[in-house]
Amino acid sequence: MSYVSSRVLRSFLHEGQVVRRGQSVDLRQAQFTQLASRGLVSEFQDPSKAAGKPQSASPAAQASQNKTAKQSDSGGPKRAPKIEK
């Protein structure tokens, strides 16, 4: 028996329990086909198991310490230096 990981599109009753929209549920292939034809579920692709390059927690480069604003000693917001002409 093969199972399909499914994302619920509309709430329905499954084995005596209400399955709500947005939940993921494992269904037997025959159940999945029947519910998918009614528009209740879609196949769920788990991004952690997807092939390819793994996702990084932070794809952007870290900001330089020189460009990162810091709070002033007086506790107020940091002010830009004055440029004299």
PDB file of N, CA, C and O in Angstrom:
ATOM      1  N   MET A   1       0.844  -1.170   0.000  1.00  0.00           N
ATOM      2  CA  MET A   1       0.000   0.000   0.000  1.00  0.00           C
ATOM      3  C   MET A   1       0.892   1.237   0.000  1.00  0.00           C
ATOM      4  O   MET A   1       1.731   1.394   0.866  1.00  0.00           O
ATOM      5  N   SER A   2       0.703   2.119  -0.966  1.00  0.00           N
ATOM      6  CA  SER A   2       1.504   3.337  -1.003  1.00  0.00           C
ATOM      7  C   SER A   2       0.687   4.523  -0.492  1.00  0.00           C
ATOM      8  O   SER A   2      -0.521   4.581  -0.662  1.00  0.00           O
ATOM      9  N   TYR A   3       1.385   5.436   0.147  1.00  0.00           N
ATOM     10  CA  TYR A   3       0.751   6.619   0.716  1.00  0.00           C
ATOM     11  C   TYR A   3       1.243   7.863  -0.011  1.00  0.00           C
ATOM     12  O   TYR A   3       2.366   7.907  -0.506  1.00  0.00           O
ATOM     13  N   VAL A   4       0.387   8.888  -0.033  1.00  0.00           N
ATOM     14  CA  VAL A   4       0.707  10.160  -0.663  1.00  0.00           C
ATOM     15  C   VAL A   4       0.581  11.253   0.394  1.00  0.00           C
ATOM     16  O   VAL A   4      -0.436  11.348   1.080  1.00  0.00           O
ATOM     17  N   SER A   5       1.640  12.062   0.554  1.00  0.00           N
ATOM     18  CA  SER A   5       1.552  13.213   1.451  1.00  0.00           C
ATOM     19  C   SER A   5       0.714  14.271   0.759  1.00  0.00           C
ATOM     20  O   SER A   5       0.997  14.651  -0.370  1.00  0.00           O
ATOM     21  N   SER A   6      -0.333  14.730   1.438  1.00  0.00           N
ATOM     22  CA  SER A   6      -1.303  15.626   0.816  1.00  0.00           C
ATOM     23  C   SER A   6      -1.479  16.891   1.631  1.00  0.00           C
ATOM     24  O   SER A   6      -1.382  16.880   2.852  1.00  0.00           O
ATOM     25  N   ARG A   7      -1.771  17.987   0.951  1.00  0.00           N
ATOM     26  CA  ARG A   7      -2.115  19.265   1.588  1.00  0.00           C
ATOM     27  C   ARG A   7      -3.610  19.439   1.417  1.00  0.00           C
ATOM     28  O   ARG A   7      -4.142  19.304   0.320  1.00  0.00           O
ATOM     29  N   VAL A   8      -4.321  19.737   2.515  1.00  0.00           N
ATOM     30  CA  VAL A   8      -5.775  19.860   2.487  1.00  0.00           C
ATOM     31  C   VAL A   8      -6.150  21.243   1.954  1.00  0.00           C
ATOM     32  O   VAL A   8      -5.688  22.260   2.463  1.00  0.00           O
ATOM     33  N   LEU A   9      -6.977  21.270   0.906  1.00  0.00           N
ATOM     34  CA  LEU A   9      -7.429  22.517   0.296  1.00  0.00           C
ATOM     35  C   LEU A   9      -8.751  22.990   0.876  1.00  0.00           C
ATOM     36  O   LEU A   9      -8.993  24.198   0.971  1.00  0.00           O
ATOM     37  N   ARG A  10      -9.622  22.037   1.225  1.00  0.00           N
ATOM     38  CA  ARG A  10     -10.911  22.344   1.866  1.00  0.00           C
ATOM     39  C   ARG A  10     -11.151  21.321   2.955  1.00  0.00           C
ATOM     40  O   ARG A  10     -10.803  20.155   2.808  1.00  0.00           O
ATOM     41  N   SER A  11     -11.742  21.747   4.061  1.00  0.00           N
ATOM     42  CA  SER A  11     -11.981  20.858   5.198  1.00  0.00           C
ATOM     43  C   SER A  11     -12.930  19.726   4.809  1.00  0.00           C
ATOM     44  O   SER A  11     -13.843  19.907   4.009  1.00  0.00           O
ATOM     45  N   PHE A  12     -12.697  18.538   5.402  1.00  0.00           N
ATOM     46  CA  PHE A  12     -13.570  17.395   5.174  1.00  0.00           C
ATOM     47  C   PHE A  12     -13.411  16.418   6.332  1.00  0.00           C
ATOM     48  O   PHE A  12     -12.512  16.544   7.159  1.00  0.00           O
ATOM     49  N   LEU A  13     -14.310  15.438   6.403  1.00  0.00           N
ATOM     50  CA  LEU A  13     -14.293  14.417   7.440  1.00  0.00           C
ATOM     51  C   LEU A  13     -13.490  13.225   6.931  1.00  0.00           C
ATOM     52  O   LEU A  13     -13.774  12.684   5.866  1.00  0.00           O
ATOM     53  N   HIS A  14     -12.451  12.823   7.687  1.00  0.00           N
ATOM     54  CA  HIS A  14     -11.588  11.715   7.281  1.00  0.00           C
ATOM     55  C   HIS A  14     -11.417  10.763   8.453  1.00  0.00           C
ATOM     56  O   HIS A  14     -10.880  11.143   9.494  1.00  0.00           O
ATOM     57  N   GLU A  15     -11.905   9.538   8.312  1.00  0.00           N
ATOM     58  CA  GLU A  15     -11.822   8.501   9.332  1.00  0.00           C
ATOM     59  C   GLU A  15     -12.339   8.981  10.686  1.00  0.00           C
ATOM     60  O   GLU A  15     -11.711   8.802  11.727  1.00  0.00           O
ATOM     61  N   GLY A  16     -13.474   9.683  10.669  1.00  0.00           N
ATOM     62  CA  GLY A  16     -14.128  10.128  11.888  1.00  0.00           C
ATOM     63  C   GLY A  16     -13.587  11.417  12.486  1.00  0.00           C
ATOM     64  O   GLY A  16     -14.049  11.847  13.528  1.00  0.00           O
ATOM     65  N   GLN A  17     -12.612  12.044  11.847  1.00  0.00           N
ATOM     66  CA  GLN A  17     -12.050  13.293  12.346  1.00  0.00           C
ATOM     67  C   GLN A  17     -12.097  14.349  11.253  1.00  0.00           C
ATOM     68  O   GLN A  17     -11.956  14.045  10.072  1.00  0.00           O
ATOM     69  N   VAL A  18     -12.286  15.601  11.686  1.00  0.00           N
ATOM     70  CA  VAL A  18     -12.310  16.705  10.735  1.00  0.00           C
ATOM     71  C   VAL A  18     -10.881  17.081  10.376  1.00  0.00           C
ATOM     72  O   VAL A  18     -10.045  17.288  11.255  1.00  0.00           O
ATOM     73  N   VAL A  19     -10.589  17.130   9.092  1.00  0.00           N
ATOM     74  CA  VAL A  19      -9.287  17.564   8.595  1.00  0.00           C
ATOM     75  C   VAL A  19      -9.488  18.966   8.042  1.00  0.00           C
ATOM     76  O   VAL A  19     -10.326  19.184   7.170  1.00  0.00           O
ATOM     77  N   ARG A  20      -8.757  19.923   8.576  1.00  0.00           N
ATOM     78  CA  ARG A  20      -8.963  21.327   8.228  1.00  0.00           C
ATOM     79  C   ARG A  20      -8.037  21.778   7.106  1.00  0.00           C
ATOM     80  O   ARG A  20      -6.970  21.214   6.886  1.00  0.00           O
ATOM     81  N   ARG A  21      -8.467  22.830   6.421  1.00  0.00           N
ATOM     82  CA  ARG A  21      -7.701  23.419   5.324  1.00  0.00           C
ATOM     83  C   ARG A  21      -6.314  23.830   5.824  1.00  0.00           C
ATOM     84  O   ARG A  21      -6.159  24.385   6.897  1.00  0.00           O
ATOM     85  N   GLY A  22      -5.279  23.537   5.035  1.00  0.00           N
ATOM     86  CA  GLY A  22      -3.917  23.900   5.380  1.00  0.00           C
ATOM     87  C   GLY A  22      -3.136  22.802   6.073  1.00  0.00           C
ATOM     88  O   GLY A  22      -1.915  22.863   6.142  1.00  0.00           O
ATOM     89  N   GLN A  23      -3.814  21.799   6.604  1.00  0.00           N
ATOM     90  CA  GLN A  23      -3.126  20.689   7.260  1.00  0.00           C
ATOM     91  C   GLN A  23      -2.509  19.772   6.214  1.00  0.00           C
ATOM     92  O   GLN A  23      -2.917  19.773   5.056  1.00  0.00           O
ATOM     93  N   SER A  24      -1.546  18.986   6.635  1.00  0.00           N
ATOM     94  CA  SER A  24      -1.026  17.950   5.756  1.00  0.00           C
ATOM     95  C   SER A  24      -1.421  16.597   6.336  1.00  0.00           C
ATOM     96  O   SER A  24      -1.485  16.428   7.555  1.00  0.00           O
ATOM     97  N   VAL A  25      -1.722  15.664   5.458  1.00  0.00           N
ATOM     98  CA  VAL A  25      -2.192  14.350   5.879  1.00  0.00           C
ATOM     99  C   VAL A  25      -1.684  13.316   4.878  1.00  0.00           C
ATOM    100  O   VAL A  25      -1.539  13.600   3.691  1.00  0.00           O
ATOM    101  N   ASP A  26      -1.345  12.121   5.383  1.00  0.00           N
ATOM    102  CA  ASP A  26      -0.938  11.022   4.517  1.00  0.00           C
ATOM    103  C   ASP A  26      -2.169  10.193   4.173  1.00  0.00           C
ATOM    104  O   ASP A  26      -2.882   9.733   5.061  1.00  0.00           O
ATOM    105  N   LEU A  27      -2.408  10.015   2.879  1.00  0.00           N
ATOM    106  CA  LEU A  27      -3.566   9.266   2.402  1.00  0.00           C
ATOM    107  C   LEU A  27      -3.108   8.107   1.536  1.00  0.00           C
ATOM    108  O   LEU A  27      -2.077   8.193   0.866  1.00  0.00           O
ATOM    109  N   ARG A  28      -3.889   7.027   1.546  1.00  0.00           N
ATOM    110  CA  ARG A  28      -3.621   5.941   0.609  1.00  0.00           C
ATOM    111  C   ARG A  28      -3.857   6.455  -0.807  1.00  0.00           C
ATOM    112  O   ARG A  28      -4.611   7.393  -1.031  1.00  0.00           O
ATOM    113  N   GLN A  29      -3.170   5.866  -1.762  1.00  0.00           N
ATOM    114  CA  GLN A  29      -3.222   6.326  -3.152  1.00  0.00           C
ATOM    115  C   GLN A  29      -4.662   6.412  -3.667  1.00  0.00           C
ATOM    116  O   GLN A  29      -5.043   7.391  -4.299  1.00  0.00           O
ATOM    117  N   ALA A  30      -5.498   5.413  -3.369  1.00  0.00           N
ATOM    118  CA  ALA A  30      -6.882   5.405  -3.838  1.00  0.00           C
ATOM    119  C   ALA A  30      -7.688   6.543  -3.209  1.00  0.00           C
ATOM    120  O   ALA A  30      -8.467   7.217  -3.890  1.00  0.00           O
ATOM    121  N   GLN A  31      -7.484   6.782  -1.898  1.00  0.00           N
ATOM    122  CA  GLN A  31      -8.174   7.882  -1.222  1.00  0.00           C
ATOM    123  C   GLN A  31      -7.733   9.223  -1.805  1.00  0.00           C
ATOM    124  O   GLN A  31      -8.551  10.106  -2.022  1.00  0.00           O
ATOM    125  N   PHE A  32      -6.422   9.363  -2.015  1.00  0.00           N
ATOM    126  CA  PHE A  32      -5.902  10.614  -2.554  1.00  0.00           C
ATOM    127  C   PHE A  32      -6.512  10.912  -3.924  1.00  0.00           C
ATOM    128  O   PHE A  32      -6.955  12.032  -4.184  1.00  0.00           O
ATOM    129  N   THR A  33      -6.558   9.919  -4.795  1.00  0.00           N
ATOM    130  CA  THR A  33      -7.110  10.103  -6.134  1.00  0.00           C
ATOM    131  C   THR A  33      -8.564  10.547  -6.064  1.00  0.00           C
ATOM    132  O   THR A  33      -8.975  11.471  -6.764  1.00  0.00           O
ATOM    133  N   GLN A  34      -9.325   9.930  -5.188  1.00  0.00           N
ATOM    134  CA  GLN A  34     -10.741  10.262  -5.042  1.00  0.00           C
ATOM    135  C   GLN A  34     -10.930  11.680  -4.501  1.00  0.00           C
ATOM    136  O   GLN A  34     -11.736  12.454  -5.013  1.00  0.00           O
ATOM    137  N   LEU A  35     -10.183  12.050  -3.453  1.00  0.00           N
ATOM    138  CA  LEU A  35     -10.321  13.371  -2.852  1.00  0.00           C
ATOM    139  C   LEU A  35      -9.758  14.475  -3.760  1.00  0.00           C
ATOM    140  O   LEU A  35     -10.303  15.576  -3.810  1.00  0.00           O
ATOM    141  N   ALA A  36      -8.692  14.173  -4.476  1.00  0.00           N
ATOM    142  CA  ALA A  36      -8.110  15.157  -5.394  1.00  0.00           C
ATOM    143  C   ALA A  36      -9.061  15.451  -6.549  1.00  0.00           C
ATOM    144  O   ALA A  36      -9.148  16.598  -7.007  1.00  0.00           O
ATOM    145  N   SER A  37      -9.812  14.449  -7.015  1.00  0.00           N
ATOM    146  CA  SER A  37     -10.760  14.676  -8.104  1.00  0.00           C
ATOM    147  C   SER A  37     -11.904  15.588  -7.670  1.00  0.00           C
ATOM    148  O   SER A  37     -12.515  16.264  -8.485  1.00  0.00           O
ATOM    149  N   ARG A  38     -12.159  15.646  -6.359  1.00  0.00           N
ATOM    150  CA  ARG A  38     -13.193  16.535  -5.812  1.00  0.00           C
ATOM    151  C   ARG A  38     -12.633  17.901  -5.415  1.00  0.00           C
ATOM    152  O   ARG A  38     -13.371  18.757  -4.937  1.00  0.00           O
ATOM    153  N   GLY A  39     -11.327  18.072  -5.553  1.00  0.00           N
ATOM    154  CA  GLY A  39     -10.707  19.357  -5.237  1.00  0.00           C
ATOM    155  C   GLY A  39     -10.495  19.593  -3.748  1.00  0.00           C
ATOM    156  O   GLY A  39     -10.382  20.730  -3.308  1.00  0.00           O
ATOM    157  N   LEU A  40     -10.421  18.507  -2.967  1.00  0.00           N
ATOM    158  CA  LEU A  40     -10.251  18.647  -1.522  1.00  0.00           C
ATOM    159  C   LEU A  40      -8.789  18.631  -1.088  1.00  0.00           C
ATOM    160  O   LEU A  40      -8.438  19.206  -0.062  1.00  0.00           O
ATOM    161  N   VAL A  41      -7.934  17.958  -1.852  1.00  0.00           N
ATOM    162  CA  VAL A  41      -6.518  17.848  -1.501  1.00  0.00           C
ATOM    163  C   VAL A  41      -5.642  18.043  -2.723  1.00  0.00           C
ATOM    164  O   VAL A  41      -6.091  17.922  -3.859  1.00  0.00           O
ATOM    165  N   SER A  42      -4.370  18.354  -2.469  1.00  0.00           N
ATOM    166  CA  SER A  42      -3.365  18.368  -3.525  1.00  0.00           C
ATOM    167  C   SER A  42      -2.127  17.683  -2.981  1.00  0.00           C
ATOM    168  O   SER A  42      -1.951  17.556  -1.762  1.00  0.00           O
ATOM    169  N   GLU A  43      -1.259  17.229  -3.873  1.00  0.00           N
ATOM    170  CA  GLU A  43      -0.056  16.541  -3.425  1.00  0.00           C
ATOM    171  C   GLU A  43       0.882  17.534  -2.756  1.00  0.00           C
ATOM    172  O   GLU A  43       1.101  18.633  -3.249  1.00  0.00           O
ATOM    173  N   PHE A  44       1.424  17.135  -1.623  1.00  0.00           N
ATOM    174  CA  PHE A  44       2.291  18.002  -0.823  1.00  0.00           C
ATOM    175  C   PHE A  44       3.739  17.657  -1.115  1.00  0.00           C
ATOM    176  O   PHE A  44       4.159  16.526  -0.948  1.00  0.00           O
ATOM    177  N   GLN A  45       4.504  18.661  -1.563  1.00  0.00           N
ATOM    178  CA  GLN A  45       5.930  18.476  -1.795  1.00  0.00           C
ATOM    179  C   GLN A  45       6.682  19.079  -0.624  1.00  0.00           C
ATOM    180  O   GLN A  45       6.634  20.278  -0.406  1.00  0.00           O
ATOM    181  N   ASP A  46       7.355  18.256   0.145  1.00  0.00           N
ATOM    182  CA  ASP A  46       8.113  18.731   1.306  1.00  0.00           C
ATOM    183  C   ASP A  46       9.405  19.370   0.815  1.00  0.00           C
ATOM    184  O   ASP A  46      10.249  18.686   0.232  1.00  0.00           O
ATOM    185  N   PRO A  47       9.586  20.695   1.032  1.00  0.00           N
ATOM    186  CA  PRO A  47      10.786  21.356   0.522  1.00  0.00           C
ATOM    187  C   PRO A  47      12.073  20.840   1.151  1.00  0.00           C
ATOM    188  O   PRO A  47      13.123  20.904   0.546  1.00  0.00           O
ATOM    189  N   SER A  48      12.010  20.281   2.350  1.00  0.00           N
ATOM    190  CA  SER A  48      13.223  19.756   2.981  1.00  0.00           C
ATOM    191  C   SER A  48      13.696  18.471   2.313  1.00  0.00           C
ATOM    192  O   SER A  48      14.856  18.104   2.426  1.00  0.00           O
ATOM    193  N   LYS A  49      12.809  17.788   1.607  1.00  0.00           N
ATOM    194  CA  LYS A  49      13.176  16.547   0.934  1.00  0.00           C
ATOM    195  C   LYS A  49      13.378  16.748  -0.570  1.00  0.00           C
ATOM    196  O   LYS A  49      13.677  15.801  -1.271  1.00  0.00           O
ATOM    197  N   ALA A  50      13.215  17.966  -1.051  1.00  0.00           N
ATOM    198  CA  ALA A  50      13.344  18.225  -2.474  1.00  0.00           C
ATOM    199  C   ALA A  50      14.798  18.099  -2.906  1.00  0.00           C
ATOM    200  O   ALA A  50      15.722  18.403  -2.162  1.00  0.00           O
ATOM    201  N   ALA A  51      14.987  17.652  -4.138  1.00  0.00           N
ATOM    202  CA  ALA A  51      16.336  17.512  -4.671  1.00  0.00           C
ATOM    203  C   ALA A  51      16.897  18.879  -5.041  1.00  0.00           C
ATOM    204  O   ALA A  51      16.157  19.817  -5.327  1.00  0.00           O
ATOM    205  N   GLY A  52      18.204  18.977  -5.023  1.00  0.00           N
ATOM    206  CA  GLY A  52      18.834  20.235  -5.414  1.00  0.00           C
ATOM    207  C   GLY A  52      19.606  20.847  -4.263  1.00  0.00           C
ATOM    208  O   GLY A  52      19.888  20.216  -3.257  1.00  0.00           O
ATOM    209  N   LYS A  53      19.945  22.112  -4.437  1.00  0.00           N
ATOM    210  CA  LYS A  53      20.742  22.832  -3.452  1.00  0.00           C
ATOM    211  C   LYS A  53      19.916  23.057  -2.176  1.00  0.00           C
ATOM    212  O   LYS A  53      18.791  23.521  -2.242  1.00  0.00           O
ATOM    213  N   PRO A  54      20.475  22.767  -1.007  1.00  0.00           N
ATOM    214  CA  PRO A  54      19.727  22.989   0.236  1.00  0.00           C
ATOM    215  C   PRO A  54      19.507  24.479   0.496  1.00  0.00           C
ATOM    216  O   PRO A  54      20.346  25.307   0.163  1.00  0.00           O
ATOM    217  N   GLN A  55      18.383  24.789   1.098  1.00  0.00           N
ATOM    218  CA  GLN A  55      18.046  26.167   1.417  1.00  0.00           C
ATOM    219  C   GLN A  55      18.907  26.647   2.572  1.00  0.00           C
ATOM    220  O   GLN A  55      19.125  25.935   3.540  1.00  0.00           O
ATOM    221  N   SER A  56      19.377  27.878   2.480  1.00  0.00           N
ATOM    222  CA  SER A  56      20.163  28.478   3.551  1.00  0.00           C
ATOM    223  C   SER A  56      19.220  29.221   4.486  1.00  0.00           C
ATOM    224  O   SER A  56      18.193  29.738   4.071  1.00  0.00           O
ATOM    225  N   ALA A  57      19.578  29.300   5.745  1.00  0.00           N
ATOM    226  CA  ALA A  57      18.757  30.044   6.693  1.00  0.00           C
ATOM    227  C   ALA A  57      18.781  31.531   6.363  1.00  0.00           C
ATOM    228  O   ALA A  57      17.823  32.245   6.576  1.00  0.00           O
ATOM    229  N   SER A  58      19.889  32.014   5.830  1.00  0.00           N
ATOM    230  CA  SER A  58      20.017  33.426   5.485  1.00  0.00           C
ATOM    231  C   SER A  58      20.724  33.546   4.142  1.00  0.00           C
ATOM    232  O   SER A  58      21.955  33.543   4.085  1.00  0.00           O
ATOM    233  N   PRO A  59      19.972  33.661   3.050  1.00  0.00           N
ATOM    234  CA  PRO A  59      20.615  33.723   1.737  1.00  0.00           C
ATOM    235  C   PRO A  59      21.369  35.031   1.489  1.00  0.00           C
ATOM    236  O   PRO A  59      22.263  35.085   0.678  1.00  0.00           O
ATOM    237  N   ALA A  60      21.041  36.092   2.210  1.00  0.00           N
ATOM    238  CA  ALA A  60      21.710  37.368   2.016  1.00  0.00           C
ATOM    239  C   ALA A  60      23.016  37.401   2.807  1.00  0.00           C
ATOM    240  O   ALA A  60      23.161  36.754   3.827  1.00  0.00           O
ATOM    241  N   ALA A  61      23.963  38.198   2.307  1.00  0.00           N
ATOM    242  CA  ALA A  61      25.238  38.340   3.004  1.00  0.00           C
ATOM    243  C   ALA A  61      25.048  39.148   4.279  1.00  0.00           C
ATOM    244  O   ALA A  61      24.175  40.012   4.365  1.00  0.00           O
ATOM    245  N   GLN A  62      25.866  38.874   5.264  1.00  0.00           N
ATOM    246  CA  GLN A  62      25.776  39.592   6.528  1.00  0.00           C
ATOM    247  C   GLN A  62      26.262  41.028   6.331  1.00  0.00           C
ATOM    248  O   GLN A  62      27.202  41.281   5.602  1.00  0.00           O
ATOM    249  N   ALA A  63      25.613  41.954   6.995  1.00  0.00           N
ATOM    250  CA  ALA A  63      25.970  43.368   6.876  1.00  0.00           C
ATOM    251  C   ALA A  63      27.322  43.620   7.531  1.00  0.00           C
ATOM    252  O   ALA A  63      27.665  43.007   8.532  1.00  0.00           O
ATOM    253  N   SER A  64      28.070  44.540   6.963  1.00  0.00           N
ATOM    254  CA  SER A  64      29.361  44.917   7.523  1.00  0.00           C
ATOM    255  C   SER A  64      29.152  45.666   8.832  1.00  0.00           C
ATOM    256  O   SER A  64      28.212  46.446   8.974  1.00  0.00           O
ATOM    257  N   GLN A  65      30.044  45.449   9.796  1.00  0.00           N
ATOM    258  CA  GLN A  65      29.947  46.152  11.071  1.00  0.00           C
ATOM    259  C   GLN A  65      30.083  47.660  10.875  1.00  0.00           C
ATOM    260  O   GLN A  65      29.523  48.442  11.618  1.00  0.00           O
ATOM    261  N   ASN A  66      30.840  48.079   9.881  1.00  0.00           N
ATOM    262  CA  ASN A  66      31.033  49.507   9.629  1.00  0.00           C
ATOM    263  C   ASN A  66      29.754  50.177   9.137  1.00  0.00           C
ATOM    264  O   ASN A  66      29.565  51.363   9.320  1.00  0.00           O
ATOM    265  N   LYS A  67      28.885  49.425   8.506  1.00  0.00           N
ATOM    266  CA  LYS A  67      27.661  49.996   7.946  1.00  0.00           C
ATOM    267  C   LYS A  67      26.440  49.730   8.813  1.00  0.00           C
ATOM    268  O   LYS A  67      25.349  50.152   8.496  1.00  0.00           O
ATOM    269  N   THR A  68      26.604  49.012   9.907  1.00  0.00           N
ATOM    270  CA  THR A  68      25.490  48.687  10.774  1.00  0.00           C
ATOM    271  C   THR A  68      25.287  49.818  11.778  1.00  0.00           C
ATOM    272  O   THR A  68      26.216  50.212  12.468  1.00  0.00           O
ATOM    273  N   ALA A  69      24.077  50.346  11.847  1.00  0.00           N
ATOM    274  CA  ALA A  69      23.779  51.432  12.776  1.00  0.00           C
ATOM    275  C   ALA A  69      23.790  50.907  14.199  1.00  0.00           C
ATOM    276  O   ALA A  69      23.318  49.818  14.481  1.00  0.00           O
ATOM    277  N   LYS A  70      24.365  51.689  15.085  1.00  0.00           N
ATOM    278  CA  LYS A  70      24.394  51.326  16.505  1.00  0.00           C
ATOM    279  C   LYS A  70      23.758  52.453  17.303  1.00  0.00           C
ATOM    280  O   LYS A  70      23.757  53.606  16.876  1.00  0.00           O
ATOM    281  N   GLN A  71      23.242  52.105  18.459  1.00  0.00           N
ATOM    282  CA  GLN A  71      22.611  53.099  19.309  1.00  0.00           C
ATOM    283  C   GLN A  71      23.692  53.999  19.904  1.00  0.00           C
ATOM    284  O   GLN A  71      24.777  53.549  20.269  1.00  0.00           O
ATOM    285  N   SER A  72      23.387  55.305  20.009  1.00  0.00           N
ATOM    286  CA  SER A  72      24.360  56.253  20.554  1.00  0.00           C
ATOM    287  C   SER A  72      24.501  56.072  22.049  1.00  0.00           C
ATOM    288  O   SER A  72      23.683  55.425  22.703  1.00  0.00           O
ATOM    289  N   ASP A  73      25.539  56.658  22.625  1.00  0.00           N
ATOM    290  CA  ASP A  73      25.794  56.535  24.063  1.00  0.00           C
ATOM    291  C   ASP A  73      24.698  57.188  24.891  1.00  0.00           C
ATOM    292  O   ASP A  73      24.432  56.785  26.012  1.00  0.00           O
ATOM    293  N   SER A  74      24.043  58.220  24.328  1.00  0.00           N
ATOM    294  CA  SER A  74      22.992  58.906  25.078  1.00  0.00           C
ATOM    295  C   SER A  74      21.669  58.145  25.051  1.00  0.00           C
ATOM    296  O   SER A  74      20.720  58.528  25.713  1.00  0.00           O
ATOM    297  N   GLY A  75      21.608  57.082  24.277  1.00  0.00           N
ATOM    298  CA  GLY A  75      20.401  56.266  24.220  1.00  0.00           C
ATOM    299  C   GLY A  75      19.472  56.619  23.080  1.00  0.00           C
ATOM    300  O   GLY A  75      18.538  55.908  22.793  1.00  0.00           O
ATOM    301  N   GLY A  76      19.725  57.729  22.407  1.00  0.00           N
ATOM    302  CA  GLY A  76      18.893  58.135  21.286  1.00  0.00           C
ATOM    303  C   GLY A  76      19.334  57.451  20.005  1.00  0.00           C
ATOM    304  O   GLY A  76      20.299  56.688  19.984  1.00  0.00           O
ATOM    305  N   PRO A  77      18.647  57.721  18.910  1.00  0.00           N
ATOM    306  CA  PRO A  77      19.019  57.104  17.643  1.00  0.00           C
ATOM    307  C   PRO A  77      20.358  57.654  17.137  1.00  0.00           C
ATOM    308  O   PRO A  77      20.732  58.781  17.436  1.00  0.00           O
ATOM    309  N   LYS A  78      21.086  56.850  16.397  1.00  0.00           N
ATOM    310  CA  LYS A  78      22.369  57.263  15.839  1.00  0.00           C
ATOM    311  C   LYS A  78      22.138  58.315  14.772  1.00  0.00           C
ATOM    312  O   LYS A  78      21.271  58.173  13.928  1.00  0.00           O
ATOM    313  N   ARG A  79      22.932  59.345  14.797  1.00  0.00           N
ATOM    314  CA  ARG A  79      22.806  60.424  13.821  1.00  0.00           C
ATOM    315  C   ARG A  79      23.954  60.341  12.835  1.00  0.00           C
ATOM    316  O   ARG A  79      25.051  59.945  13.183  1.00  0.00           O
ATOM    317  N   ALA A  80      23.672  60.745  11.632  1.00  0.00           N
ATOM    318  CA  ALA A  80      24.704  60.760  10.602  1.00  0.00           C
ATOM    319  C   ALA A  80      25.693  61.869  10.893  1.00  0.00           C
ATOM    320  O   ALA A  80      25.329  62.935  11.419  1.00  0.00           O
ATOM    321  N   PRO A  81      26.982  61.661  10.585  1.00  0.00           N
ATOM    322  CA  PRO A  81      27.973  62.729  10.833  1.00  0.00           C
ATOM    323  C   PRO A  81      27.703  63.931   9.932  1.00  0.00           C
ATOM    324  O   PRO A  81      27.250  63.796   8.804  1.00  0.00           O
ATOM    325  N   LYS A  82      28.038  65.106  10.455  1.00  0.00           N
ATOM    326  CA  LYS A  82      27.851  66.334   9.675  1.00  0.00           C
ATOM    327  C   LYS A  82      28.992  66.469   8.681  1.00  0.00           C
ATOM    328  O   LYS A  82      30.150  66.237   9.004  1.00  0.00           O
ATOM    329  N   ILE A  83      28.637  66.861   7.487  1.00  0.00           N
ATOM    330  CA  ILE A  83      29.621  67.067   6.441  1.00  0.00           C
ATOM    331  C   ILE A  83      29.792  68.563   6.264  1.00  0.00           C
ATOM    332  O   ILE A  83      28.834  69.286   5.944  1.00  0.00           O
ATOM    333  N   GLU A  84      31.028  69.040   6.459  1.00  0.00           N
ATOM    334  CA  GLU A  84      31.277  70.466   6.331  1.00  0.00           C
ATOM    335  C   GLU A  84      31.721  70.776   4.914  1.00  0.00           C
ATOM    336  O   GLU A  84      32.450  70.027   4.300  1.00  0.00           O
ATOM    337  N   LYS A  85      31.295  71.928   4.432  1.00  0.00           N
ATOM    338  CA  LYS A  85      31.627  72.338   3.049  1.00  0.00           C
ATOM    339  C   LYS A  85      32.767  73.285   3.028  1.00  0.00           C
ATOM    340  O   LYS A  85      33.072  74.062   3.810  1.00  0.00           O
TER     341      LYS A  85
END
